[in-house]
Amino acid sequence: MARSSEKKPEGIMETVKTVVYALAIAAVFRSLFFQPFWIPSGSMKDTLLVGDFLFVNKMAYGYSKYSCPFGLCPIPDRLFGSEPERGDVVVFRHPVSGQDYIKRLIGLPGDKVQVKNGVLFLNGKPQKQEPTAPFIETYEAQGSVGGFPACSNGAVGIGGACEKERAIETLEGGVSHAILNIRDGLGADNTPVFNVPEGHFFFMGDNRDNSIDSRFAQAGGGVGMVPFANLLGRADRVIFSSAGGRMLYFWTWRGDRFFKKID
C-alpha cells in the first residue's frame, strides 16, 4: 500500500504534463493552420447558414499578430503574406470590437465600391446579377441565439415558408455566388462611393439586407475598411452543420452540408 501512495503524485504529474502538451499542440495547430468557426448569424446566407461549422485556412494569407489567440503573435506586419482574391470568403478580426467576422471580399486596395438600387458597382461598372429561384427556409428560431429570419414574402407564421429573392452575382474577375434580397430600399441598397485605401479591404455579406459590413462605418458599429493585418484566413469548406440550438441535437443535422465546398 505504501508503494502505491508514493507513485500517486508521479501519476498526477504525468496527467498534468499530458494536458499541458495537448493544449500546447492545439494552440500551435490553431495559430498556424486551421481555426474553428461557427456561423452565428444569417449575414452570409445562402452561402453559409446559421449553425454551419468550418475550419478557417490560416495559411492562405500568411500570418499577423492576430493569428495567435488574443493577438499575441510577435509579428509586426505580416509573415509569408499572400494577397487575398476578390470573392474569397474571409474570417477577419473587427478593427474596433475585436470580434471575428466572416464576409465576402468585394473591394481590393485602390478599388471604388458603390451600391446603387441594390446593384454592386466596382470601379464604376455594375456587377452582373441574374435572378434565380428564391431561397426558401422554415420560419423558426435558428441557432443558439434563437433569432428568426427576415422574409421577402411578408409576415410568415412559425413553421411557414420564409422566402428571399435570390440572384447570382458575378464579380469583376469572374467569381460567381448567390446573393439574397429581402426588400428594395432596405439596409444599404444605396451608398456613396467608397475608396478602398492601400493595405485595406472592403467586405459585404451575401445576405445583403441583413449584413453589417464595410458599407457601414466603424464609428456606427459597422465594419468599415479592414486592414490586411486583421485577415485571419479563408473559409474553404463547411465541415458540419446543425439547424438546432445545440450541436448534439442529431435530428437537426443537415446531411447535405457535410464537407460542402464554399463558393
PDB file of C-alpha atoms in Angstrom:
ATOM      1  CA  MET A   1       0.000   0.000   0.000  1.00  0.00           C
ATOM      2  CA  ALA A   2       2.894   2.343   0.820  1.00  0.00           C
ATOM      3  CA  ARG A   3       4.410   1.920  -2.639  1.00  0.00           C
ATOM      4  CA  SER A   4       1.067   2.778  -4.256  1.00  0.00           C
ATOM      5  CA  SER A   5       0.767   6.046  -2.312  1.00  0.00           C
ATOM      6  CA  GLU A   6       4.327   7.020  -3.270  1.00  0.00           C
ATOM      7  CA  LYS A   7       3.586   6.664  -7.001  1.00  0.00           C
ATOM      8  CA  LYS A   8       0.369   8.669  -6.883  1.00  0.00           C
ATOM      9  CA  PRO A   9       1.999  12.150  -7.130  1.00  0.00           C
ATOM     10  CA  GLU A  10       4.012  10.946 -10.146  1.00  0.00           C
ATOM     11  CA  GLY A  11       0.828   9.793 -11.837  1.00  0.00           C
ATOM     12  CA  ILE A  12      -0.790  13.177 -11.240  1.00  0.00           C
ATOM     13  CA  MET A  13       2.234  14.988 -12.713  1.00  0.00           C
ATOM     14  CA  GLU A  14       2.142  12.778 -15.808  1.00  0.00           C
ATOM     15  CA  THR A  15      -1.523  13.638 -16.298  1.00  0.00           C
ATOM     16  CA  VAL A  16      -0.773  17.350 -15.907  1.00  0.00           C
ATOM     17  CA  LYS A  17       2.073  17.107 -18.436  1.00  0.00           C
ATOM     18  CA  THR A  18      -0.169  15.301 -20.923  1.00  0.00           C
ATOM     19  CA  VAL A  19      -2.833  18.008 -20.636  1.00  0.00           C
ATOM     20  CA  VAL A  20      -0.244  20.793 -20.987  1.00  0.00           C
ATOM     21  CA  TYR A  21       1.297  19.163 -24.064  1.00  0.00           C
ATOM     22  CA  ALA A  22      -2.126  18.632 -25.632  1.00  0.00           C
ATOM     23  CA  LEU A  23      -3.078  22.276 -25.068  1.00  0.00           C
ATOM     24  CA  ALA A  24       0.244  23.445 -26.484  1.00  0.00           C
ATOM     25  CA  ILE A  25      -0.176  21.327 -29.616  1.00  0.00           C
ATOM     26  CA  ALA A  26      -3.753  22.568 -30.037  1.00  0.00           C
ATOM     27  CA  ALA A  27      -2.602  26.191 -29.658  1.00  0.00           C
ATOM     28  CA  VAL A  28       0.113  25.750 -32.286  1.00  0.00           C
ATOM     29  CA  PHE A  29      -2.309  23.986 -34.665  1.00  0.00           C
ATOM     30  CA  ARG A  30      -4.910  26.732 -34.181  1.00  0.00           C
ATOM     31  CA  SER A  31      -2.364  29.535 -34.636  1.00  0.00           C
ATOM     32  CA  LEU A  32      -0.580  28.165 -37.702  1.00  0.00           C
ATOM     33  CA  PHE A  33      -3.006  26.021 -39.655  1.00  0.00           C
ATOM     34  CA  PHE A  34      -6.752  25.972 -39.054  1.00  0.00           C
ATOM     35  CA  GLN A  35      -9.108  27.851 -36.715  1.00  0.00           C
ATOM     36  CA  PRO A  36     -12.610  26.520 -35.945  1.00  0.00           C
ATOM     37  CA  PHE A  37     -15.501  28.896 -36.595  1.00  0.00           C
ATOM     38  CA  TRP A  38     -19.252  28.594 -36.002  1.00  0.00           C
ATOM     39  CA  ILE A  39     -21.655  30.656 -38.112  1.00  0.00           C
ATOM     40  CA  PRO A  40     -23.760  32.580 -35.556  1.00  0.00           C
ATOM     41  CA  SER A  41     -25.908  34.757 -37.858  1.00  0.00           C
ATOM     42  CA  GLY A  42     -27.584  34.797 -41.264  1.00  0.00           C
ATOM     43  CA  SER A  43     -25.469  37.540 -42.863  1.00  0.00           C
ATOM     44  CA  MET A  44     -23.860  35.106 -45.337  1.00  0.00           C
ATOM     45  CA  LYS A  45     -26.961  33.139 -46.403  1.00  0.00           C
ATOM     46  CA  ASP A  46     -27.350  31.177 -48.506  1.00  0.00           C
ATOM     47  CA  THR A  47     -23.624  30.516 -48.881  1.00  0.00           C
ATOM     48  CA  LEU A  48     -23.354  29.896 -45.143  1.00  0.00           C
ATOM     49  CA  LEU A  49     -26.239  29.003 -42.826  1.00  0.00           C
ATOM     50  CA  VAL A  50     -26.672  29.569 -39.112  1.00  0.00           C
ATOM     51  CA  GLY A  51     -25.133  26.540 -37.415  1.00  0.00           C
ATOM     52  CA  ASP A  52     -22.515  25.783 -40.065  1.00  0.00           C
ATOM     53  CA  PHE A  53     -19.158  24.743 -38.605  1.00  0.00           C
ATOM     54  CA  LEU A  54     -15.981  25.250 -40.584  1.00  0.00           C
ATOM     55  CA  PHE A  55     -12.215  25.472 -40.281  1.00  0.00           C
ATOM     56  CA  VAL A  56     -10.531  28.692 -41.397  1.00  0.00           C
ATOM     57  CA  ASN A  57      -7.440  28.144 -43.558  1.00  0.00           C
ATOM     58  CA  LYS A  58      -4.905  30.374 -41.787  1.00  0.00           C
ATOM     59  CA  MET A  59      -2.121  29.518 -44.242  1.00  0.00           C
ATOM     60  CA  ALA A  60      -3.972  31.184 -47.139  1.00  0.00           C
ATOM     61  CA  TYR A  61      -2.849  34.770 -46.426  1.00  0.00           C
ATOM     62  CA  GLY A  62       0.147  34.260 -44.137  1.00  0.00           C
ATOM     63  CA  TYR A  63       0.315  35.353 -40.509  1.00  0.00           C
ATOM     64  CA  SER A  64      -0.077  38.540 -38.488  1.00  0.00           C
ATOM     65  CA  LYS A  65      -0.230  39.248 -34.771  1.00  0.00           C
ATOM     66  CA  TYR A  66      -3.929  38.328 -34.837  1.00  0.00           C
ATOM     67  CA  SER A  67      -3.111  34.788 -35.978  1.00  0.00           C
ATOM     68  CA  CYS A  68      -2.469  33.882 -32.338  1.00  0.00           C
ATOM     69  CA  PRO A  69      -5.186  33.895 -29.655  1.00  0.00           C
ATOM     70  CA  PHE A  70      -5.623  37.342 -28.081  1.00  0.00           C
ATOM     71  CA  GLY A  71      -3.405  38.882 -30.805  1.00  0.00           C
ATOM     72  CA  LEU A  72      -0.220  37.737 -29.072  1.00  0.00           C
ATOM     73  CA  CYS A  73       1.866  36.715 -32.093  1.00  0.00           C
ATOM     74  CA  PRO A  74       5.094  38.809 -32.110  1.00  0.00           C
ATOM     75  CA  ILE A  75       4.700  39.727 -35.795  1.00  0.00           C
ATOM     76  CA  PRO A  76       4.976  43.471 -36.593  1.00  0.00           C
ATOM     77  CA  ASP A  77       3.446  43.338 -40.081  1.00  0.00           C
ATOM     78  CA  ARG A  78       2.654  40.086 -41.908  1.00  0.00           C
ATOM     79  CA  LEU A  79       4.707  36.915 -42.341  1.00  0.00           C
ATOM     80  CA  PHE A  80       4.525  34.767 -45.506  1.00  0.00           C
ATOM     81  CA  GLY A  81       1.781  37.087 -46.721  1.00  0.00           C
ATOM     82  CA  SER A  82      -0.268  36.133 -49.775  1.00  0.00           C
ATOM     83  CA  GLU A  83      -2.778  38.566 -51.276  1.00  0.00           C
ATOM     84  CA  PRO A  84      -6.448  37.535 -50.989  1.00  0.00           C
ATOM     85  CA  GLU A  85      -8.572  37.419 -54.106  1.00  0.00           C
ATOM     86  CA  ARG A  86     -11.843  39.146 -54.857  1.00  0.00           C
ATOM     87  CA  GLY A  87     -14.724  36.840 -53.983  1.00  0.00           C
ATOM     88  CA  ASP A  88     -12.921  34.978 -51.189  1.00  0.00           C
ATOM     89  CA  VAL A  89     -14.993  34.237 -48.086  1.00  0.00           C
ATOM     90  CA  VAL A  90     -12.784  35.547 -45.279  1.00  0.00           C
ATOM     91  CA  VAL A  91     -12.731  35.485 -41.481  1.00  0.00           C
ATOM     92  CA  PHE A  92     -11.231  38.685 -40.071  1.00  0.00           C
ATOM     93  CA  ARG A  93     -10.800  40.483 -36.768  1.00  0.00           C
ATOM     94  CA  HIS A  94     -13.028  43.554 -36.429  1.00  0.00           C
ATOM     95  CA  PRO A  95     -10.733  46.615 -36.232  1.00  0.00           C
ATOM     96  CA  VAL A  96     -12.583  48.074 -33.221  1.00  0.00           C
ATOM     97  CA  SER A  97     -14.560  45.430 -31.329  1.00  0.00           C
ATOM     98  CA  GLY A  98     -12.011  42.621 -31.703  1.00  0.00           C
ATOM     99  CA  GLN A  99     -14.756  40.158 -32.684  1.00  0.00           C
ATOM    100  CA  ASP A 100     -14.233  37.686 -35.512  1.00  0.00           C
ATOM    101  CA  TYR A 101     -16.452  38.279 -38.572  1.00  0.00           C
ATOM    102  CA  ILE A 102     -16.969  36.308 -41.774  1.00  0.00           C
ATOM    103  CA  LYS A 103     -17.860  38.096 -45.027  1.00  0.00           C
ATOM    104  CA  ARG A 104     -17.092  38.056 -48.743  1.00  0.00           C
ATOM    105  CA  LEU A 105     -14.186  40.139 -50.032  1.00  0.00           C
ATOM    106  CA  ILE A 106     -15.580  42.639 -52.540  1.00  0.00           C
ATOM    107  CA  GLY A 107     -13.136  45.539 -52.783  1.00  0.00           C
ATOM    108  CA  LEU A 108      -9.349  45.340 -53.184  1.00  0.00           C
ATOM    109  CA  PRO A 109      -6.891  48.162 -52.412  1.00  0.00           C
ATOM    110  CA  GLY A 110      -7.423  51.030 -54.849  1.00  0.00           C
ATOM    111  CA  ASP A 111     -10.975  49.953 -55.818  1.00  0.00           C
ATOM    112  CA  LYS A 112     -14.008  52.219 -55.855  1.00  0.00           C
ATOM    113  CA  VAL A 113     -17.080  50.438 -54.452  1.00  0.00           C
ATOM    114  CA  GLN A 114     -20.696  51.616 -54.554  1.00  0.00           C
ATOM    115  CA  VAL A 115     -24.175  50.114 -54.287  1.00  0.00           C
ATOM    116  CA  LYS A 116     -26.996  51.712 -56.318  1.00  0.00           C
ATOM    117  CA  ASN A 117     -30.542  50.375 -56.075  1.00  0.00           C
ATOM    118  CA  GLY A 118     -29.179  47.089 -54.746  1.00  0.00           C
ATOM    119  CA  VAL A 119     -26.687  46.638 -57.600  1.00  0.00           C
ATOM    120  CA  LEU A 120     -22.977  46.484 -56.780  1.00  0.00           C
ATOM    121  CA  PHE A 121     -20.651  48.745 -58.772  1.00  0.00           C
ATOM    122  CA  LEU A 122     -16.888  48.175 -58.883  1.00  0.00           C
ATOM    123  CA  ASN A 123     -14.761  50.957 -60.348  1.00  0.00           C
ATOM    124  CA  GLY A 124     -17.859  52.430 -61.959  1.00  0.00           C
ATOM    125  CA  LYS A 125     -19.021  49.186 -63.578  1.00  0.00           C
ATOM    126  CA  PRO A 126     -22.188  47.331 -62.488  1.00  0.00           C
ATOM    127  CA  GLN A 127     -21.620  43.723 -61.480  1.00  0.00           C
ATOM    128  CA  LYS A 128     -23.859  41.287 -63.310  1.00  0.00           C
ATOM    129  CA  GLN A 129     -26.862  39.875 -61.415  1.00  0.00           C
ATOM    130  CA  GLU A 130     -29.003  37.061 -62.807  1.00  0.00           C
ATOM    131  CA  PRO A 131     -32.281  36.341 -60.934  1.00  0.00           C
ATOM    132  CA  THR A 132     -32.771  32.711 -59.975  1.00  0.00           C
ATOM    133  CA  ALA A 133     -35.138  30.656 -57.817  1.00  0.00           C
ATOM    134  CA  PRO A 134     -35.837  32.202 -54.395  1.00  0.00           C
ATOM    135  CA  PHE A 135     -34.113  30.952 -51.265  1.00  0.00           C
ATOM    136  CA  ILE A 136     -36.694  29.242 -49.024  1.00  0.00           C
ATOM    137  CA  GLU A 137     -36.219  28.316 -45.367  1.00  0.00           C
ATOM    138  CA  THR A 138     -38.535  27.447 -42.488  1.00  0.00           C
ATOM    139  CA  TYR A 139     -39.594  30.368 -40.343  1.00  0.00           C
ATOM    140  CA  GLU A 140     -38.339  29.227 -36.941  1.00  0.00           C
ATOM    141  CA  ALA A 141     -35.783  30.086 -34.278  1.00  0.00           C
ATOM    142  CA  GLN A 142     -32.273  29.484 -35.601  1.00  0.00           C
ATOM    143  CA  GLY A 143     -29.053  28.586 -33.802  1.00  0.00           C
ATOM    144  CA  SER A 144     -28.139  29.002 -30.162  1.00  0.00           C
ATOM    145  CA  VAL A 145     -29.256  32.660 -30.213  1.00  0.00           C
ATOM    146  CA  GLY A 146     -32.731  31.714 -31.424  1.00  0.00           C
ATOM    147  CA  GLY A 147     -33.182  34.546 -33.925  1.00  0.00           C
ATOM    148  CA  PHE A 148     -35.848  34.446 -36.635  1.00  0.00           C
ATOM    149  CA  PRO A 149     -35.101  35.064 -40.342  1.00  0.00           C
ATOM    150  CA  ALA A 150     -36.446  38.032 -42.293  1.00  0.00           C
ATOM    151  CA  CYS A 151     -38.692  37.173 -45.256  1.00  0.00           C
ATOM    152  CA  SER A 152     -39.459  38.886 -48.548  1.00  0.00           C
ATOM    153  CA  ASN A 153     -42.920  37.283 -48.736  1.00  0.00           C
ATOM    154  CA  GLY A 154     -44.322  39.259 -45.823  1.00  0.00           C
ATOM    155  CA  ALA A 155     -45.442  38.014 -42.403  1.00  0.00           C
ATOM    156  CA  VAL A 156     -44.923  34.272 -42.067  1.00  0.00           C
ATOM    157  CA  GLY A 157     -46.142  32.150 -39.166  1.00  0.00           C
ATOM    158  CA  ILE A 158     -43.997  29.689 -37.238  1.00  0.00           C
ATOM    159  CA  GLY A 159     -43.211  26.726 -39.481  1.00  0.00           C
ATOM    160  CA  GLY A 160     -44.130  28.617 -42.656  1.00  0.00           C
ATOM    161  CA  ALA A 161     -42.036  29.046 -45.794  1.00  0.00           C
ATOM    162  CA  CYS A 162     -39.825  32.135 -45.484  1.00  0.00           C
ATOM    163  CA  GLU A 163     -38.637  33.347 -48.885  1.00  0.00           C
ATOM    164  CA  LYS A 164     -35.875  35.675 -50.014  1.00  0.00           C
ATOM    165  CA  GLU A 165     -35.226  36.868 -53.544  1.00  0.00           C
ATOM    166  CA  ARG A 166     -32.033  35.313 -54.885  1.00  0.00           C
ATOM    167  CA  ALA A 167     -29.678  36.221 -57.735  1.00  0.00           C
ATOM    168  CA  ILE A 168     -26.316  35.003 -58.988  1.00  0.00           C
ATOM    169  CA  GLU A 169     -23.811  37.855 -58.877  1.00  0.00           C
ATOM    170  CA  THR A 170     -20.631  37.688 -60.963  1.00  0.00           C
ATOM    171  CA  LEU A 171     -17.803  39.872 -59.705  1.00  0.00           C
ATOM    172  CA  GLU A 172     -15.076  41.534 -61.717  1.00  0.00           C
ATOM    173  CA  GLY A 173     -12.575  38.702 -62.162  1.00  0.00           C
ATOM    174  CA  GLY A 174     -15.205  36.021 -62.730  1.00  0.00           C
ATOM    175  CA  VAL A 175     -16.206  34.771 -59.270  1.00  0.00           C
ATOM    176  CA  SER A 176     -19.945  33.979 -59.103  1.00  0.00           C
ATOM    177  CA  HIS A 177     -22.008  33.493 -55.954  1.00  0.00           C
ATOM    178  CA  ALA A 178     -25.597  33.765 -54.744  1.00  0.00           C
ATOM    179  CA  ILE A 179     -26.865  36.942 -53.065  1.00  0.00           C
ATOM    180  CA  LEU A 180     -30.178  37.450 -51.268  1.00  0.00           C
ATOM    181  CA  ASN A 181     -32.559  40.389 -51.162  1.00  0.00           C
ATOM    182  CA  ILE A 182     -35.401  40.924 -48.692  1.00  0.00           C
ATOM    183  CA  ARG A 183     -36.878  44.179 -49.970  1.00  0.00           C
ATOM    184  CA  ASP A 184     -35.683  47.080 -52.085  1.00  0.00           C
ATOM    185  CA  GLY A 185     -34.552  50.106 -50.098  1.00  0.00           C
ATOM    186  CA  LEU A 186     -33.528  48.150 -47.001  1.00  0.00           C
ATOM    187  CA  GLY A 187     -30.055  48.076 -45.445  1.00  0.00           C
ATOM    188  CA  ALA A 188     -27.550  49.891 -47.632  1.00  0.00           C
ATOM    189  CA  ASP A 189     -29.081  49.450 -51.091  1.00  0.00           C
ATOM    190  CA  ASN A 190     -27.778  52.926 -51.963  1.00  0.00           C
ATOM    191  CA  THR A 191     -24.373  54.093 -50.776  1.00  0.00           C
ATOM    192  CA  PRO A 192     -21.778  56.733 -51.542  1.00  0.00           C
ATOM    193  CA  VAL A 193     -18.626  55.723 -53.412  1.00  0.00           C
ATOM    194  CA  PHE A 194     -16.149  54.009 -51.093  1.00  0.00           C
ATOM    195  CA  ASN A 195     -12.453  54.350 -51.960  1.00  0.00           C
ATOM    196  CA  VAL A 196     -10.534  51.354 -50.627  1.00  0.00           C
ATOM    197  CA  PRO A 197      -7.159  52.560 -49.298  1.00  0.00           C
ATOM    198  CA  GLU A 198      -3.882  50.711 -49.740  1.00  0.00           C
ATOM    199  CA  GLY A 199      -3.438  47.823 -47.349  1.00  0.00           C
ATOM    200  CA  HIS A 200      -7.208  47.561 -46.702  1.00  0.00           C
ATOM    201  CA  PHE A 201     -10.170  45.553 -47.991  1.00  0.00           C
ATOM    202  CA  PHE A 202     -13.928  46.041 -48.400  1.00  0.00           C
ATOM    203  CA  PHE A 203     -16.302  43.260 -47.291  1.00  0.00           C
ATOM    204  CA  MET A 204     -20.008  42.550 -47.757  1.00  0.00           C
ATOM    205  CA  GLY A 205     -22.360  39.791 -46.653  1.00  0.00           C
ATOM    206  CA  ASP A 206     -24.180  37.716 -49.287  1.00  0.00           C
ATOM    207  CA  ASN A 207     -27.477  38.311 -47.438  1.00  0.00           C
ATOM    208  CA  ARG A 208     -27.312  41.935 -48.478  1.00  0.00           C
ATOM    209  CA  ASP A 209     -30.210  43.327 -46.420  1.00  0.00           C
ATOM    210  CA  ASN A 210     -29.144  41.521 -43.262  1.00  0.00           C
ATOM    211  CA  SER A 211     -25.410  42.217 -43.003  1.00  0.00           C
ATOM    212  CA  ILE A 212     -23.405  44.748 -41.020  1.00  0.00           C
ATOM    213  CA  ASP A 213     -20.323  45.093 -43.203  1.00  0.00           C
ATOM    214  CA  SER A 214     -17.990  47.610 -44.878  1.00  0.00           C
ATOM    215  CA  ARG A 215     -20.940  49.666 -46.121  1.00  0.00           C
ATOM    216  CA  PHE A 216     -21.323  50.836 -42.522  1.00  0.00           C
ATOM    217  CA  ALA A 217     -18.664  52.924 -40.788  1.00  0.00           C
ATOM    218  CA  GLN A 218     -16.840  51.546 -37.759  1.00  0.00           C
ATOM    219  CA  ALA A 219     -17.946  54.568 -35.746  1.00  0.00           C
ATOM    220  CA  GLY A 220     -21.549  53.499 -36.245  1.00  0.00           C
ATOM    221  CA  GLY A 221     -20.984  49.872 -35.299  1.00  0.00           C
ATOM    222  CA  GLY A 222     -20.135  48.702 -38.807  1.00  0.00           C
ATOM    223  CA  VAL A 223     -17.017  47.105 -40.239  1.00  0.00           C
ATOM    224  CA  GLY A 224     -15.616  49.871 -42.427  1.00  0.00           C
ATOM    225  CA  MET A 225     -12.313  49.218 -44.198  1.00  0.00           C
ATOM    226  CA  VAL A 226     -10.429  46.206 -42.842  1.00  0.00           C
ATOM    227  CA  PRO A 227      -6.584  46.274 -42.658  1.00  0.00           C
ATOM    228  CA  PHE A 228      -4.672  43.357 -44.191  1.00  0.00           C
ATOM    229  CA  ALA A 229      -3.240  42.527 -40.752  1.00  0.00           C
ATOM    230  CA  ASN A 230      -6.761  41.754 -39.486  1.00  0.00           C
ATOM    231  CA  LEU A 231      -7.405  38.974 -42.011  1.00  0.00           C
ATOM    232  CA  LEU A 232      -7.288  35.611 -40.212  1.00  0.00           C
ATOM    233  CA  GLY A 233      -7.837  33.231 -43.107  1.00  0.00           C
ATOM    234  CA  ARG A 234     -10.045  31.906 -45.884  1.00  0.00           C
ATOM    235  CA  ALA A 235     -13.132  29.745 -45.409  1.00  0.00           C
ATOM    236  CA  ASP A 236     -12.968  26.920 -47.939  1.00  0.00           C
ATOM    237  CA  ARG A 237     -15.373  24.194 -46.810  1.00  0.00           C
ATOM    238  CA  VAL A 238     -18.230  23.573 -44.353  1.00  0.00           C
ATOM    239  CA  ILE A 239     -17.280  20.609 -42.175  1.00  0.00           C
ATOM    240  CA  PHE A 240     -20.524  20.085 -40.291  1.00  0.00           C
ATOM    241  CA  SER A 241     -23.892  21.814 -39.925  1.00  0.00           C
ATOM    242  CA  SER A 242     -26.693  21.778 -37.370  1.00  0.00           C
ATOM    243  CA  ALA A 243     -30.015  23.565 -37.724  1.00  0.00           C
ATOM    244  CA  GLY A 244     -30.779  23.243 -33.997  1.00  0.00           C
ATOM    245  CA  GLY A 245     -29.755  25.170 -30.924  1.00  0.00           C
ATOM    246  CA  ARG A 246     -27.173  22.541 -29.871  1.00  0.00           C
ATOM    247  CA  MET A 247     -24.655  20.529 -31.854  1.00  0.00           C
ATOM    248  CA  LEU A 248     -25.688  17.317 -30.072  1.00  0.00           C
ATOM    249  CA  TYR A 249     -29.257  17.519 -31.405  1.00  0.00           C
ATOM    250  CA  PHE A 250     -28.513  14.957 -34.122  1.00  0.00           C
ATOM    251  CA  TRP A 251     -32.031  15.148 -35.566  1.00  0.00           C
ATOM    252  CA  THR A 252     -31.248  18.734 -36.662  1.00  0.00           C
ATOM    253  CA  TRP A 253     -28.067  17.873 -38.568  1.00  0.00           C
ATOM    254  CA  ARG A 254     -28.007  18.957 -42.222  1.00  0.00           C
ATOM    255  CA  GLY A 255     -26.686  15.898 -44.022  1.00  0.00           C
ATOM    256  CA  ASP A 256     -26.297  17.738 -47.346  1.00  0.00           C
ATOM    257  CA  ARG A 257     -23.785  20.217 -45.888  1.00  0.00           C
ATOM    258  CA  PHE A 258     -21.108  17.840 -44.584  1.00  0.00           C
ATOM    259  CA  PHE A 259     -17.778  18.877 -46.252  1.00  0.00           C
ATOM    260  CA  LYS A 260     -19.632  21.246 -48.585  1.00  0.00           C
ATOM    261  CA  LYS A 261     -17.321  23.476 -50.667  1.00  0.00           C
ATOM    262  CA  ILE A 262     -17.751  27.223 -50.077  1.00  0.00           C
ATOM    263  CA  ASP A 263     -18.096  29.187 -53.322  1.00  0.00           C
TER     264      ASP A 263
END
